[in-house]
Amino acid sequence: MEFGYFAQVFVPDEESADHEGYEQRRLLDNLELSVKAEEFGFKYVWASEHHFLREYSHMSSPEVFLAFVAARTARIHLGSAIFNITAPVNHPVRTAERAAMLDNLSGGRFELGTGRGSSTTEMYGFGIPHMDDSKSLWDESIREIPKMWKEGFYSYEGKSFSVPPREVFPKPTAKPHPPLWVACGNPGTFEKAGRMGLGVLCFTIGAPSELAKLIDVYKEAIQHAEPVGDYINDNIMCVTHLCCMPDRDEALELNTHIKMRYYQSLVYRWLNTFPAPDFVPKWPDVMPEPTIDELKAQVEAGIIAVGNPEDCAHVCEQYEKAGADQLVVSPM
């Protein structure tokens, strides 16, 4: 199993109010952690794309962020998790161009993770009238972007965008093109990703034992893939929270007051494509921060990697047993 770091840029209002320049500091902290990830032997840095989601994520231009990471590193792979490839948000030609630029400048280290957005706040902000419309918008773009990377002229007359005969530059240095991924959250999207030959960015919340069922759906479907690109990217990436310290008790105590539950409350505030469990209060009410006993139970279930190295290794092993190909950690 491979490992990665997830750059999200959580910017809580409470900290911003007390520290001038805190938003910039959070961006730069995420950059430094991405550079450290290479030093620690991680294979990937992933950067999200979100718009208008106050506090939850201020990472609106992952291509700019990843370009900085590329300049500061030599080996680590650079992944977008995600680029929103729906035409109203990012014209597919611009996505193909930006991806190829990152691929060239990083020496073939860029991997294109895609999606359609996670909330009505984002979709409606770019003029997409209905949530379901984003599905067909993504479907149209993901099939066309690999064609833009081929030699010669590209043209297209479609429903959400059209391109007269044009050559799209630069061409990727990775052959035949950068790996393609898609964000997934339910059995249907895991199965669809497998059929399309795409790697999966798994953002479903739950224990590895539950994620294993979704991974099995994907692994079965990809055996019969008809890839939208030029090859099959058989790969499942899962995400967990990580806080690893020499002293287990110190790590657990720290995680009772780092706004973990506040951050999760923001997930359900903004990302309304995720159904909120009954125990999640309606915003602006938030979930109480976890107790040490609750954290211990989550570590035992493999939901979060908090504690000493043995605790965190235990969690990693559960993801490996579930069939994950890559585990990406986020310290928030």
Coordinates of C-alpha atoms in Angstrom, one line a residue:
M1 CA 0.0 0.0 0.0
E2 CA 1.2 3.5 -0.9
F3 CA 0.9 6.7 1.1
G4 CA 0.0 10.3 0.4
Y5 CA -0.7 13.7 2.1
F6 CA -4.0 15.6 1.5
A7 CA -3.8 19.4 1.3
Q8 CA -7.3 20.9 2.1
V9 CA -6.6 24.2 3.8
F10 CA -9.0 24.3 6.7
V11 CA -9.2 28.0 7.9
P12 CA -11.4 28.2 11.1
D13 CA -12.9 31.7 11.7
E14 CA -11.9 31.6 15.4
E15 CA -8.2 31.3 14.5
S16 CA -8.4 33.9 11.7
A17 CA -10.0 36.4 14.0
D18 CA -7.1 36.1 16.5
H19 CA -4.2 35.9 14.0
E20 CA -3.6 38.3 11.2
G21 CA -2.6 36.6 8.0
Y22 CA -3.9 33.3 9.2
E23 CA -5.3 32.2 5.8
Q24 CA -2.0 32.7 4.1
R25 CA -0.2 30.9 7.0
R26 CA -2.5 27.9 6.4
L27 CA -1.7 27.8 2.7
L28 CA 2.0 28.0 3.4
D29 CA 1.7 25.4 6.2
N30 CA 0.1 23.0 3.7
L31 CA 2.9 23.7 1.2
E32 CA 5.6 22.9 3.8
L33 CA 3.8 19.7 4.8
S34 CA 3.6 18.7 1.2
V35 CA 7.4 19.1 0.9
K36 CA 7.9 17.1 4.1
A37 CA 5.8 14.3 2.7
E38 CA 8.5 13.7 0.1
E39 CA 11.1 13.6 2.8
F40 CA 9.1 11.1 4.7
G41 CA 8.9 8.8 1.7
F42 CA 5.2 9.4 0.8
K43 CA 4.4 8.8 -2.9
Y44 CA 1.6 11.4 -3.3
V45 CA 0.5 14.9 -2.5
W46 CA -3.2 15.5 -3.3
A47 CA -4.8 19.0 -3.4
S48 CA -8.5 19.7 -3.4
E49 CA -10.5 22.2 -5.4
H50 CA -13.3 24.0 -3.5
H51 CA -15.1 27.3 -4.0
F52 CA -17.1 29.5 -1.7
L53 CA -16.8 27.1 1.3
R54 CA -15.8 29.4 4.2
E55 CA -13.6 27.7 6.8
Y56 CA -13.9 24.2 5.4
S57 CA -11.5 24.6 2.5
H58 CA -9.8 27.7 1.0
M59 CA -8.0 25.7 -1.7
S60 CA -9.6 27.2 -4.8
S61 CA -6.7 26.7 -7.3
P62 CA -5.0 23.4 -6.8
E63 CA -3.0 23.8 -10.0
V64 CA -1.2 26.8 -8.5
F65 CA -0.6 25.0 -5.3
L66 CA 0.7 21.9 -6.9
A67 CA 3.0 23.9 -9.2
F68 CA 4.7 25.3 -6.0
V69 CA 5.0 21.7 -4.6
A70 CA 6.5 20.5 -7.9
A71 CA 9.2 23.3 -7.8
R72 CA 10.1 22.3 -4.2
T73 CA 10.3 18.5 -4.7
A74 CA 11.8 15.9 -7.1
R75 CA 10.0 12.6 -6.7
I76 CA 6.5 12.9 -5.1
H77 CA 3.5 12.5 -7.4
L78 CA 1.1 15.5 -7.6
G79 CA -2.6 14.8 -7.7
S80 CA -5.7 16.9 -8.0
A81 CA -8.4 15.7 -5.6
I82 CA -10.2 17.1 -7.4
F83 CA -10.2 19.3 -10.5
N84 CA -13.8 20.1 -11.1
I85 CA -14.0 19.3 -14.9
T86 CA -17.6 20.4 -15.5
A87 CA -17.6 23.0 -18.2
P88 CA -19.3 25.8 -16.3
V89 CA -16.6 25.6 -13.6
N90 CA -13.5 24.8 -15.7
H91 CA -13.7 24.5 -19.5
P92 CA -12.4 21.1 -20.4
V93 CA -9.7 22.5 -22.7
R94 CA -8.3 24.6 -19.8
T95 CA -8.3 21.5 -17.7
A96 CA -6.4 19.6 -20.4
E97 CA -3.9 22.4 -20.7
R98 CA -3.3 22.9 -17.0
A99 CA -2.9 19.2 -16.5
A100 CA -0.4 18.9 -19.3
M101 CA 1.5 21.9 -18.0
L102 CA 1.8 20.4 -14.5
D103 CA 2.8 17.1 -16.1
N104 CA 5.6 18.7 -18.2
L105 CA 7.0 21.0 -15.5
S106 CA 7.0 18.2 -12.9
G107 CA 8.7 15.6 -15.1
G108 CA 5.6 13.4 -15.5
R109 CA 4.5 13.4 -11.8
F110 CA 1.0 14.9 -12.2
E111 CA -2.1 12.7 -11.9
L112 CA -5.5 14.1 -12.8
G113 CA -8.2 13.5 -10.2
T114 CA -11.6 14.7 -11.3
G115 CA -15.0 15.3 -10.0
R116 CA -18.2 17.4 -10.4
G117 CA -18.2 19.3 -7.1
S118 CA -19.6 18.5 -3.7
S119 CA -22.2 21.0 -2.9
T120 CA -25.0 23.2 -4.2
T121 CA -23.1 26.2 -3.0
E122 CA -20.3 25.5 -5.5
M123 CA -22.5 24.2 -8.4
Y124 CA -25.1 27.0 -8.1
G125 CA -22.3 29.6 -7.8
F126 CA -21.2 28.6 -11.3
G127 CA -24.6 28.6 -12.8
I128 CA -25.3 24.8 -12.8
P129 CA -29.1 24.8 -12.2
H130 CA -29.5 21.4 -10.6
M131 CA -27.3 18.9 -8.7
D132 CA -28.0 16.1 -11.2
D133 CA -26.9 18.2 -14.1
S134 CA -23.3 17.9 -12.9
K135 CA -23.3 14.2 -13.6
S136 CA -23.8 14.6 -17.3
L137 CA -21.4 17.5 -17.4
W138 CA -18.7 15.4 -15.8
D139 CA -19.5 12.4 -18.1
E140 CA -19.1 14.6 -21.2
S141 CA -15.8 16.2 -20.1
I142 CA -14.0 13.0 -18.8
R143 CA -14.4 11.3 -22.2
E144 CA -13.1 14.3 -24.2
I145 CA -10.1 15.4 -22.1
P146 CA -7.9 12.4 -23.1
K147 CA -8.7 13.2 -26.8
M148 CA -7.3 16.7 -26.4
W149 CA -3.9 15.3 -25.4
K150 CA -3.5 13.4 -28.7
E151 CA -1.4 14.8 -31.6
G152 CA -3.2 16.8 -34.2
F153 CA -6.4 18.9 -34.3
Y154 CA -9.2 18.4 -31.8
S155 CA -12.8 19.4 -32.3
Y156 CA -16.1 18.7 -30.6
E157 CA -19.7 19.7 -30.7
G158 CA -21.4 18.8 -27.5
K159 CA -24.1 19.7 -25.0
S160 CA -22.1 21.7 -22.5
F161 CA -19.2 22.9 -24.6
S162 CA -17.9 23.0 -28.1
V163 CA -14.5 23.4 -29.7
P164 CA -13.8 24.3 -33.3
P165 CA -10.7 22.5 -34.8
R166 CA -7.8 23.5 -32.7
E167 CA -4.5 22.0 -31.5
V168 CA -4.3 21.8 -27.7
F169 CA -0.9 22.5 -26.2
P170 CA 1.3 21.3 -24.5
K171 CA 1.0 17.6 -24.9
P172 CA 1.7 15.5 -21.8
T173 CA 5.2 14.1 -21.3
A174 CA 3.7 11.1 -19.5
K175 CA 2.9 8.4 -22.0
P176 CA 0.2 7.9 -23.1
H177 CA -1.2 10.5 -20.6
P178 CA -1.4 11.3 -16.9
P179 CA -3.4 8.8 -14.8
L180 CA -7.1 9.5 -14.5
W181 CA -9.1 9.4 -11.3
V182 CA -12.6 10.3 -10.1
A183 CA -14.0 11.1 -6.6
C184 CA -16.5 8.4 -5.4
G185 CA -18.8 8.2 -2.5
N186 CA -21.4 5.4 -3.1
P187 CA -21.6 1.9 -4.6
G188 CA -22.9 3.3 -7.9
T189 CA -20.0 5.6 -8.5
F190 CA -17.5 3.0 -7.5
E191 CA -19.0 0.6 -10.0
K192 CA -19.0 3.3 -12.7
A193 CA -15.4 4.3 -12.0
G194 CA -14.4 0.6 -12.5
R195 CA -16.3 0.3 -15.7
M196 CA -14.6 3.5 -17.0
G197 CA -11.1 2.3 -16.0
L198 CA -10.6 5.2 -13.6
G199 CA -8.8 5.3 -10.3
V200 CA -11.0 6.0 -7.3
L201 CA -10.6 8.9 -4.8
C202 CA -12.6 7.4 -2.0
F203 CA -14.2 10.1 0.2
T204 CA -16.8 7.9 1.8
I205 CA -16.8 8.2 5.6
G206 CA -16.6 5.0 7.6
A207 CA -14.4 2.2 8.9
P208 CA -12.2 0.2 6.6
S209 CA -14.4 -2.9 7.1
E210 CA -17.3 -0.9 5.5
L211 CA -15.1 0.6 2.7
A212 CA -14.1 -2.9 1.8
K213 CA -17.6 -3.6 0.4
L214 CA -17.2 -0.6 -1.9
I215 CA -13.7 -1.6 -2.9
D216 CA -14.9 -5.0 -3.8
V217 CA -17.6 -3.4 -6.1
Y218 CA -14.9 -1.4 -7.9
K219 CA -12.4 -4.3 -8.2
E220 CA -15.1 -6.5 -9.8
A221 CA -16.2 -3.8 -12.2
I222 CA -12.7 -2.9 -13.4
Q223 CA -12.2 -6.4 -14.6
H224 CA -14.6 -5.5 -17.4
A225 CA -13.5 -2.0 -17.9
E226 CA -13.8 0.0 -21.1
P227 CA -11.4 2.8 -20.3
V228 CA -12.2 6.4 -21.2
G229 CA -8.5 7.0 -21.5
D230 CA -5.8 5.0 -23.2
Y231 CA -5.3 2.6 -20.2
I232 CA -6.9 1.3 -17.0
N233 CA -5.8 3.0 -13.7
D234 CA -6.7 0.2 -11.2
N235 CA -6.2 2.1 -8.0
I236 CA -8.2 2.9 -4.9
M237 CA -7.2 5.8 -2.7
C238 CA -8.7 6.2 0.8
V239 CA -8.4 9.2 3.3
T240 CA -8.0 9.2 7.0
H241 CA -7.1 11.7 9.8
L242 CA -3.6 11.2 11.2
C243 CA -1.9 12.3 14.4
C244 CA 1.1 10.1 15.3
M245 CA 3.2 11.0 18.3
P246 CA 5.6 9.0 20.5
D247 CA 3.2 9.3 23.5
R248 CA -0.2 7.7 22.8
D249 CA -1.9 9.5 25.6
E250 CA -0.6 12.9 24.5
A251 CA -1.8 12.3 20.9
L252 CA -5.3 11.3 22.2
E253 CA -5.5 14.3 24.5
L254 CA -4.5 16.7 21.7
N255 CA -7.2 15.4 19.4
T256 CA -9.9 16.3 21.9
H257 CA -9.4 20.0 21.2
I258 CA -8.2 20.5 17.7
K259 CA -11.7 21.2 16.2
M260 CA -12.0 17.7 14.7
R261 CA -15.8 17.6 15.2
Y262 CA -16.1 21.2 14.1
Y263 CA -14.4 20.3 10.9
Q264 CA -16.7 17.4 10.4
S265 CA -19.7 19.6 11.1
L266 CA -18.4 21.8 8.3
V267 CA -18.4 18.8 6.0
Y268 CA -22.2 18.4 6.5
R269 CA -22.8 22.1 6.4
W270 CA -21.3 22.5 2.9
L271 CA -21.1 19.2 1.2
N272 CA -24.7 18.4 0.9
T273 CA -24.1 15.6 -1.6
F274 CA -23.3 13.6 1.5
P275 CA -26.3 12.5 3.5
A276 CA -26.0 13.8 7.1
P277 CA -26.4 11.1 9.8
D278 CA -29.1 11.6 12.5
F279 CA -26.5 12.6 15.1
V280 CA -25.3 15.6 13.1
P281 CA -27.0 18.8 14.3
K282 CA -28.2 21.4 11.9
W283 CA -25.8 24.2 11.4
P284 CA -24.9 26.5 13.1
D285 CA -25.0 23.9 15.9
V286 CA -22.0 21.6 15.8
M287 CA -21.0 18.2 17.1
P288 CA -19.2 18.2 20.5
E289 CA -15.5 17.4 20.4
P290 CA -14.6 13.8 21.0
T291 CA -13.7 12.3 24.3
I292 CA -10.6 10.2 24.7
D293 CA -12.8 7.0 25.0
E294 CA -14.5 7.9 21.7
L295 CA -11.2 8.5 20.0
K296 CA -9.9 5.1 21.2
A297 CA -13.0 3.4 19.8
Q298 CA -12.4 5.1 16.4
V299 CA -8.8 4.1 16.4
E300 CA -9.7 0.5 17.2
A301 CA -12.3 0.5 14.3
G302 CA -9.6 2.0 12.0
I303 CA -11.6 5.2 11.3
I304 CA -8.8 7.5 12.3
A305 CA -5.1 7.0 12.9
V306 CA -4.4 8.7 16.2
G307 CA -1.9 7.6 18.9
N308 CA 1.6 6.2 18.8
P309 CA 3.3 4.5 15.9
E310 CA 1.8 1.1 16.8
D311 CA -1.7 2.6 16.9
C312 CA -1.3 4.2 13.5
A313 CA 0.3 1.1 12.0
H314 CA -2.8 -0.9 13.2
V315 CA -5.1 1.5 11.4
C316 CA -3.0 1.3 8.2
E317 CA -3.1 -2.5 8.3
Q318 CA -6.9 -2.4 8.4
Y319 CA -7.0 -0.3 5.2
E320 CA -4.6 -2.7 3.6
K321 CA -6.8 -5.6 4.5
A322 CA -9.8 -3.8 3.1
G323 CA -8.1 -3.7 -0.3
A324 CA -7.0 0.0 -0.4
D325 CA -4.1 0.6 -2.8
Q326 CA -3.2 4.0 -1.2
L327 CA -3.8 5.6 2.1
V328 CA -3.8 9.4 2.2
V329 CA -3.5 11.2 5.6
S330 CA -4.7 14.6 6.6
P331 CA -3.8 16.3 9.8
M332 CA -6.5 18.9 9.1

